[in-house]
Amino acid sequence: MCTASISAWQGVERLHTFLVVLDLAGTFVFGLSGALVGVRKKLDLFGVLVLSFAAANAGGITRDLILGAVPPPAIRDWRYVAVSLIAGLLTFYWSGIIQRRRSAILLFDAAGLAIFAVSGAQKALTFNLNPLGAVLLGMLTGIGGGMLRDVLVSEVPTVLRSELYAIAALAGAAVVVGGHMLNLPVGPAVLVGGLLCFGLRVIAIRRGWQLPTSRQRVHDDQLK
Amino acid sequence: MCTASISAWQGVERLHTFLVVLDLAGTFVFGLSGALVGVRKKLDLFGVLVLSFAAANAGGITRDLILGAVPPPAIRDWRYVAVSLIAGLLTFYWSGIIQRRRSAILLFDAAGLAIFAVSGAQKALTFNLNPLGAVLLGMLTGIGGGMLRDVLVSEVPTVLRSELYAIAALAGAAVVVGGHMLNLPVGPAVLVGGLLCFGLRVIAIRRGWQLPTSRQRVHDDQLK
Amino acid sequence: MCTASISAWQGVERLHTFLVVLDLAGTFVFGLSGALVGVRKKLDLFGVLVLSFAAANAGGITRDLILGAVPPPAIRDWRYVAVSLIAGLLTFYWSGIIQRRRSAILLFDAAGLAIFAVSGAQKALTFNLNPLGAVLLGMLTGIGGGMLRDVLVSEVPTVLRSELYAIAALAGAAVVVGGHMLNLPVGPAVLVGGLLCFGLRVIAIRRGWQLPTSRQRVHDDQLK
């Protein structure tokens, strides 16, 4: 019995570590995307760092406030701050290298979306949120950082104008929650969910996939 | 005594149901307003649904975070999600019908403002917030959804530029709180408060009522 | 022993009063800055008051949500509301007088930044947040109000484009937290921290000090 409870405890401990590592990875890539937007907008060093921090941590902070898990690790834990700062500094001084590939912001953003969607869903499950709530909170965690990043530089957020953005996050979060309901192991479910979200988003960008827009015409004079 | 406690319990139960119904109605009309803005901005289907969800639930989520009532029903309860989605889908596919009348966004927005102002104030009272806090939180709940909706599409929120917007929400919330202080029954107070808010807002739109703007001139060069 | 505990209690009481006074002062000057932006944007009376309230209280509300100190005083306590309203009304009717000096918004904004940075850090310490978290939360409290104010009128927030803004808040908060770690008395630490932040910001404005911007060129076509 003692062995069983130790192993259960180790399981919880490992799950926690796993979530933190995921979160830090998401923090890093969203930090890169935020900092790249900052460099593009010609912000100074500290503006870039603030945007990097905002993009990297807004999703997780929102998730934690909604779950009542306060104060959120993004504030309490030095690693989140350090990771955001490093992402910001790297981008500021070497953004040329980081963005060798075309559309670097979009790729980092897609990775952050995927990681936070699955980590958000998983954390919501550990707080005993119901399945729908966990899927939804996963999506919110995924889209939150990018939304704040874009709103802060007065742009309409990617999530509203882009190809399969929120729906990719939803799909990733749904895989994690579905795996939980079927009692599948957490690791593979998170991996599959994350890859599905990232894959959907990247393919959508490459192929210009897009959901239909409404055929309804809204006359501007009706809506002033 | 047993009868009394059962009836008290029934009263609490009924009040709770009443609040949920109000909330769902507000969610629906704000969802319509968010989705109409999305269609006008030519967002694709999922962008419209995200904007619909944001407009419909931001006010309630803010209210619940401020009250410490986490996780908020908007995340936890499938009905809020369903109602937002239905509002979004209806608008996306049949916005032509929905907006037969001129200024459909404004009307739905006014209805959402009224419903959330009174439901926000009432929920704050059930959390034992003091009267001023309840009025203020009612106002915030009312204006929150529309604010996020407008900020997300890079527009200055209606609440800042429109005729009697926040003050209408304040009046509606004040009626609910005043009724509570006078021990009047909840239902009629909520009804009167909601109608007052909606009426004030609609009349203000129709007649172009507006509060004065400051006569102070602010020189642009002073404020760069 | 009884005397000791009374005096400890008096200390806590006095610290609390001190924090409230600081908070109210920050609320007032941020309220002025919000209202001045509103007058400049030609908002009507209530729009000005909403912007004044938002600028004055967003930082503190965010801090309290993150600390789990709900409902926040900004909603619960009539003095915050009153102070915001007075700042808004003063500005609306006499903004000519308030802004005799050039760049009035910037000065009030700098004062609010300084006050909220130190009060946020101090409040975080009383909630037993670790030093890094307290510095960070001080910074967030300082920059929160101005961020929301600028986002609401569709402008890129001062914090992202201005001379030594967030870093000034960080410095002020760090002094408070450093003082706490060295067991120095709270009052002087807060005073020094606040003056440092205000001074840094004002000198940066006057001299046009600025951190470097990245030399990396980001080609627009790479980042669409």
PDB file of C-alpha atoms in Angstrom, chain C residues 43-190:
ATOM      1  CA  LEU C  43     -15.427  61.876 -25.609  1.00  0.00           C
ATOM      2  CA  ASP C  44     -18.583  63.029 -23.846  1.00  0.00           C
ATOM      3  CA  LEU C  45     -18.795  63.402 -20.059  1.00  0.00           C
ATOM      4  CA  PHE C  46     -19.522  59.775 -19.319  1.00  0.00           C
ATOM      5  CA  GLY C  47     -16.949  58.470 -21.750  1.00  0.00           C
ATOM      6  CA  VAL C  48     -14.378  60.640 -19.974  1.00  0.00           C
ATOM      7  CA  LEU C  49     -15.467  59.252 -16.610  1.00  0.00           C
ATOM      8  CA  VAL C  50     -15.283  55.656 -17.858  1.00  0.00           C
ATOM      9  CA  LEU C  51     -11.794  56.212 -19.226  1.00  0.00           C
ATOM     10  CA  SER C  52     -10.788  57.922 -16.009  1.00  0.00           C
ATOM     11  CA  PHE C  53     -12.084  54.970 -13.986  1.00  0.00           C
ATOM     12  CA  ALA C  54     -10.417  52.442 -16.282  1.00  0.00           C
ATOM     13  CA  ALA C  55      -7.013  54.118 -16.184  1.00  0.00           C
ATOM     14  CA  ALA C  56      -7.246  54.661 -12.443  1.00  0.00           C
ATOM     15  CA  ASN C  57      -8.300  51.178 -11.428  1.00  0.00           C
ATOM     16  CA  ALA C  58      -7.181  48.643 -14.029  1.00  0.00           C
ATOM     17  CA  GLY C  59      -3.709  48.297 -12.519  1.00  0.00           C
ATOM     18  CA  GLY C  60      -4.985  47.736  -8.992  1.00  0.00           C
ATOM     19  CA  ILE C  61      -7.764  45.367 -10.071  1.00  0.00           C
ATOM     20  CA  THR C  62      -5.296  43.264 -12.075  1.00  0.00           C
ATOM     21  CA  ARG C  63      -2.942  43.152  -9.076  1.00  0.00           C
ATOM     22  CA  ASP C  64      -5.748  42.051  -6.774  1.00  0.00           C
ATOM     23  CA  LEU C  65      -7.051  39.396  -9.162  1.00  0.00           C
ATOM     24  CA  ILE C  66      -3.545  37.981  -9.474  1.00  0.00           C
ATOM     25  CA  LEU C  67      -3.097  37.954  -5.702  1.00  0.00           C
ATOM     26  CA  GLY C  68      -6.535  36.433  -5.195  1.00  0.00           C
ATOM     27  CA  ALA C  69      -7.561  39.458  -3.109  1.00  0.00           C
ATOM     28  CA  VAL C  70     -11.154  39.570  -4.344  1.00  0.00           C
ATOM     29  CA  PRO C  71     -13.386  41.462  -4.576  1.00  0.00           C
ATOM     30  CA  PRO C  72     -10.803  44.215  -5.178  1.00  0.00           C
ATOM     31  CA  PRO C  73     -11.020  47.438  -3.168  1.00  0.00           C
ATOM     32  CA  ALA C  74     -11.463  49.368  -6.419  1.00  0.00           C
ATOM     33  CA  ILE C  75     -14.948  47.821  -6.633  1.00  0.00           C
ATOM     34  CA  ARG C  76     -15.695  47.347  -2.947  1.00  0.00           C
ATOM     35  CA  ASP C  77     -14.497  50.618  -1.488  1.00  0.00           C
ATOM     36  CA  TRP C  78     -16.393  53.842  -2.305  1.00  0.00           C
ATOM     37  CA  ARG C  79     -13.251  55.947  -1.944  1.00  0.00           C
ATOM     38  CA  TYR C  80     -11.662  54.553  -5.102  1.00  0.00           C
ATOM     39  CA  VAL C  81     -14.807  55.261  -7.068  1.00  0.00           C
ATOM     40  CA  ALA C  82     -15.116  58.744  -5.611  1.00  0.00           C
ATOM     41  CA  VAL C  83     -11.486  59.600  -6.303  1.00  0.00           C
ATOM     42  CA  SER C  84     -11.742  58.403  -9.913  1.00  0.00           C
ATOM     43  CA  LEU C  85     -14.932  60.394 -10.457  1.00  0.00           C
ATOM     44  CA  ILE C  86     -13.465  63.547  -8.939  1.00  0.00           C
ATOM     45  CA  ALA C  87     -10.379  63.242 -11.144  1.00  0.00           C
ATOM     46  CA  GLY C  88     -12.639  62.781 -14.167  1.00  0.00           C
ATOM     47  CA  LEU C  89     -14.943  65.691 -13.352  1.00  0.00           C
ATOM     48  CA  LEU C  90     -12.063  68.040 -12.510  1.00  0.00           C
ATOM     49  CA  THR C  91     -10.457  67.261 -15.836  1.00  0.00           C
ATOM     50  CA  PHE C  92     -13.678  67.516 -17.775  1.00  0.00           C
ATOM     51  CA  TYR C  93     -14.585  70.957 -16.475  1.00  0.00           C
ATOM     52  CA  TRP C  94     -11.191  72.444 -15.802  1.00  0.00           C
ATOM     53  CA  SER C  95      -8.747  70.562 -17.947  1.00  0.00           C
ATOM     54  CA  GLY C  96      -7.441  73.911 -19.168  1.00  0.00           C
ATOM     55  CA  ILE C  97      -6.094  74.616 -15.705  1.00  0.00           C
ATOM     56  CA  ILE C  98      -4.853  71.118 -15.073  1.00  0.00           C
ATOM     57  CA  GLN C  99      -2.758  71.086 -18.163  1.00  0.00           C
ATOM     58  CA  ARG C 100      -1.161  74.534 -17.935  1.00  0.00           C
ATOM     59  CA  ARG C 101       2.099  72.716 -18.030  1.00  0.00           C
ATOM     60  CA  ARG C 102       3.155  70.982 -21.157  1.00  0.00           C
ATOM     61  CA  SER C 103       2.656  67.244 -21.344  1.00  0.00           C
ATOM     62  CA  ALA C 104       0.272  67.044 -18.400  1.00  0.00           C
ATOM     63  CA  ILE C 105      -0.822  63.538 -19.342  1.00  0.00           C
ATOM     64  CA  LEU C 106       2.780  62.355 -19.270  1.00  0.00           C
ATOM     65  CA  LEU C 107       3.442  63.837 -15.847  1.00  0.00           C
ATOM     66  CA  PHE C 108       0.320  62.413 -14.223  1.00  0.00           C
ATOM     67  CA  ASP C 109       0.997  59.132 -15.919  1.00  0.00           C
ATOM     68  CA  ALA C 110       4.547  59.096 -14.516  1.00  0.00           C
ATOM     69  CA  ALA C 111       3.243  59.809 -11.014  1.00  0.00           C
ATOM     70  CA  GLY C 112       0.655  57.033 -11.290  1.00  0.00           C
ATOM     71  CA  LEU C 113       3.281  54.661 -12.602  1.00  0.00           C
ATOM     72  CA  ALA C 114       5.554  55.377  -9.655  1.00  0.00           C
ATOM     73  CA  ILE C 115       2.855  55.142  -7.008  1.00  0.00           C
ATOM     74  CA  PHE C 116       1.308  51.934  -8.291  1.00  0.00           C
ATOM     75  CA  ALA C 117       4.677  50.292  -8.887  1.00  0.00           C
ATOM     76  CA  VAL C 118       5.646  50.695  -5.236  1.00  0.00           C
ATOM     77  CA  SER C 119       2.170  50.009  -3.824  1.00  0.00           C
ATOM     78  CA  GLY C 120       1.822  46.922  -6.006  1.00  0.00           C
ATOM     79  CA  ALA C 121       5.167  45.571  -4.865  1.00  0.00           C
ATOM     80  CA  GLN C 122       4.360  46.326  -1.237  1.00  0.00           C
ATOM     81  CA  LYS C 123       0.931  44.677  -1.408  1.00  0.00           C
ATOM     82  CA  ALA C 124       2.464  41.615  -3.063  1.00  0.00           C
ATOM     83  CA  LEU C 125       4.960  41.365  -0.187  1.00  0.00           C
ATOM     84  CA  THR C 126       2.157  41.487   2.388  1.00  0.00           C
ATOM     85  CA  PHE C 127       0.626  38.537   0.497  1.00  0.00           C
ATOM     86  CA  ASN C 128       3.933  36.678   0.898  1.00  0.00           C
ATOM     87  CA  LEU C 129       4.799  36.607  -2.771  1.00  0.00           C
ATOM     88  CA  ASN C 130       8.481  35.918  -3.360  1.00  0.00           C
ATOM     89  CA  PRO C 131      10.812  38.862  -4.214  1.00  0.00           C
ATOM     90  CA  LEU C 132      10.836  38.359  -7.982  1.00  0.00           C
ATOM     91  CA  GLY C 133       7.064  37.957  -8.083  1.00  0.00           C
ATOM     92  CA  ALA C 134       6.645  41.111  -6.002  1.00  0.00           C
ATOM     93  CA  VAL C 135       8.875  43.168  -8.309  1.00  0.00           C
ATOM     94  CA  LEU C 136       7.039  41.869 -11.345  1.00  0.00           C
ATOM     95  CA  LEU C 137       3.600  42.450  -9.883  1.00  0.00           C
ATOM     96  CA  GLY C 138       4.653  45.969  -8.896  1.00  0.00           C
ATOM     97  CA  MET C 139       5.598  46.629 -12.501  1.00  0.00           C
ATOM     98  CA  LEU C 140       2.323  45.159 -13.783  1.00  0.00           C
ATOM     99  CA  THR C 141       0.293  47.232 -11.338  1.00  0.00           C
ATOM    100  CA  GLY C 142       2.133  50.312 -12.523  1.00  0.00           C
ATOM    101  CA  ILE C 143       1.733  49.761 -16.229  1.00  0.00           C
ATOM    102  CA  GLY C 144      -1.760  48.170 -16.203  1.00  0.00           C
ATOM    103  CA  GLY C 145      -3.869  51.319 -15.966  1.00  0.00           C
ATOM    104  CA  GLY C 146      -2.065  53.162 -18.724  1.00  0.00           C
ATOM    105  CA  MET C 147      -2.149  50.103 -20.959  1.00  0.00           C
ATOM    106  CA  LEU C 148      -5.919  49.739 -20.749  1.00  0.00           C
ATOM    107  CA  ARG C 149      -6.403  53.500 -21.192  1.00  0.00           C
ATOM    108  CA  ASP C 150      -4.412  53.485 -24.423  1.00  0.00           C
ATOM    109  CA  VAL C 151      -5.851  50.226 -25.779  1.00  0.00           C
ATOM    110  CA  LEU C 152      -9.386  51.565 -25.255  1.00  0.00           C
ATOM    111  CA  VAL C 153      -8.716  54.539 -27.507  1.00  0.00           C
ATOM    112  CA  SER C 154      -6.985  52.308 -30.094  1.00  0.00           C
ATOM    113  CA  GLU C 155      -3.466  53.539 -29.454  1.00  0.00           C
ATOM    114  CA  VAL C 156      -0.309  51.542 -28.908  1.00  0.00           C
ATOM    115  CA  PRO C 157       0.277  51.817 -25.126  1.00  0.00           C
ATOM    116  CA  THR C 158       2.894  54.264 -23.864  1.00  0.00           C
ATOM    117  CA  VAL C 159       4.664  51.374 -22.172  1.00  0.00           C
ATOM    118  CA  LEU C 160       5.598  49.906 -25.548  1.00  0.00           C
ATOM    119  CA  ARG C 161       6.814  53.005 -27.315  1.00  0.00           C
ATOM    120  CA  SER C 162       8.185  55.223 -24.617  1.00  0.00           C
ATOM    121  CA  GLU C 163      11.392  56.140 -22.973  1.00  0.00           C
ATOM    122  CA  LEU C 164      12.224  54.025 -19.948  1.00  0.00           C
ATOM    123  CA  TYR C 165       8.667  53.294 -18.932  1.00  0.00           C
ATOM    124  CA  ALA C 166       8.390  49.735 -17.722  1.00  0.00           C
ATOM    125  CA  ILE C 167      12.007  49.759 -16.580  1.00  0.00           C
ATOM    126  CA  ALA C 168      11.331  52.774 -14.360  1.00  0.00           C
ATOM    127  CA  ALA C 169       8.442  50.864 -12.761  1.00  0.00           C
ATOM    128  CA  LEU C 170      10.682  47.865 -12.341  1.00  0.00           C
ATOM    129  CA  ALA C 171      13.360  49.944 -10.632  1.00  0.00           C
ATOM    130  CA  GLY C 172      10.856  51.465  -8.221  1.00  0.00           C
ATOM    131  CA  ALA C 173       9.364  48.095  -7.330  1.00  0.00           C
ATOM    132  CA  ALA C 174      12.834  46.605  -6.908  1.00  0.00           C
ATOM    133  CA  VAL C 175      13.790  49.244  -4.330  1.00  0.00           C
ATOM    134  CA  VAL C 176      10.712  48.380  -2.258  1.00  0.00           C
ATOM    135  CA  VAL C 177      11.399  44.656  -2.453  1.00  0.00           C
ATOM    136  CA  GLY C 178      15.110  45.140  -1.746  1.00  0.00           C
ATOM    137  CA  GLY C 179      14.247  47.224   1.303  1.00  0.00           C
ATOM    138  CA  HIS C 180      11.960  44.454   2.504  1.00  0.00           C
ATOM    139  CA  MET C 181      14.682  41.846   2.086  1.00  0.00           C
ATOM    140  CA  LEU C 182      17.116  44.004   4.073  1.00  0.00           C
ATOM    141  CA  ASN C 183      14.457  44.551   6.769  1.00  0.00           C
ATOM    142  CA  LEU C 184      14.503  48.293   6.218  1.00  0.00           C
ATOM    143  CA  PRO C 185      11.424  50.255   7.297  1.00  0.00           C
ATOM    144  CA  VAL C 186       8.636  50.307   4.704  1.00  0.00           C
ATOM    145  CA  GLY C 187       7.947  54.048   4.513  1.00  0.00           C
ATOM    146  CA  PRO C 188      11.389  55.233   3.349  1.00  0.00           C
ATOM    147  CA  ALA C 189      11.775  52.289   0.947  1.00  0.00           C
ATOM    148  CA  VAL C 190       8.461  53.125  -0.685  1.00  0.00           C
TER     149      VAL C 190
END
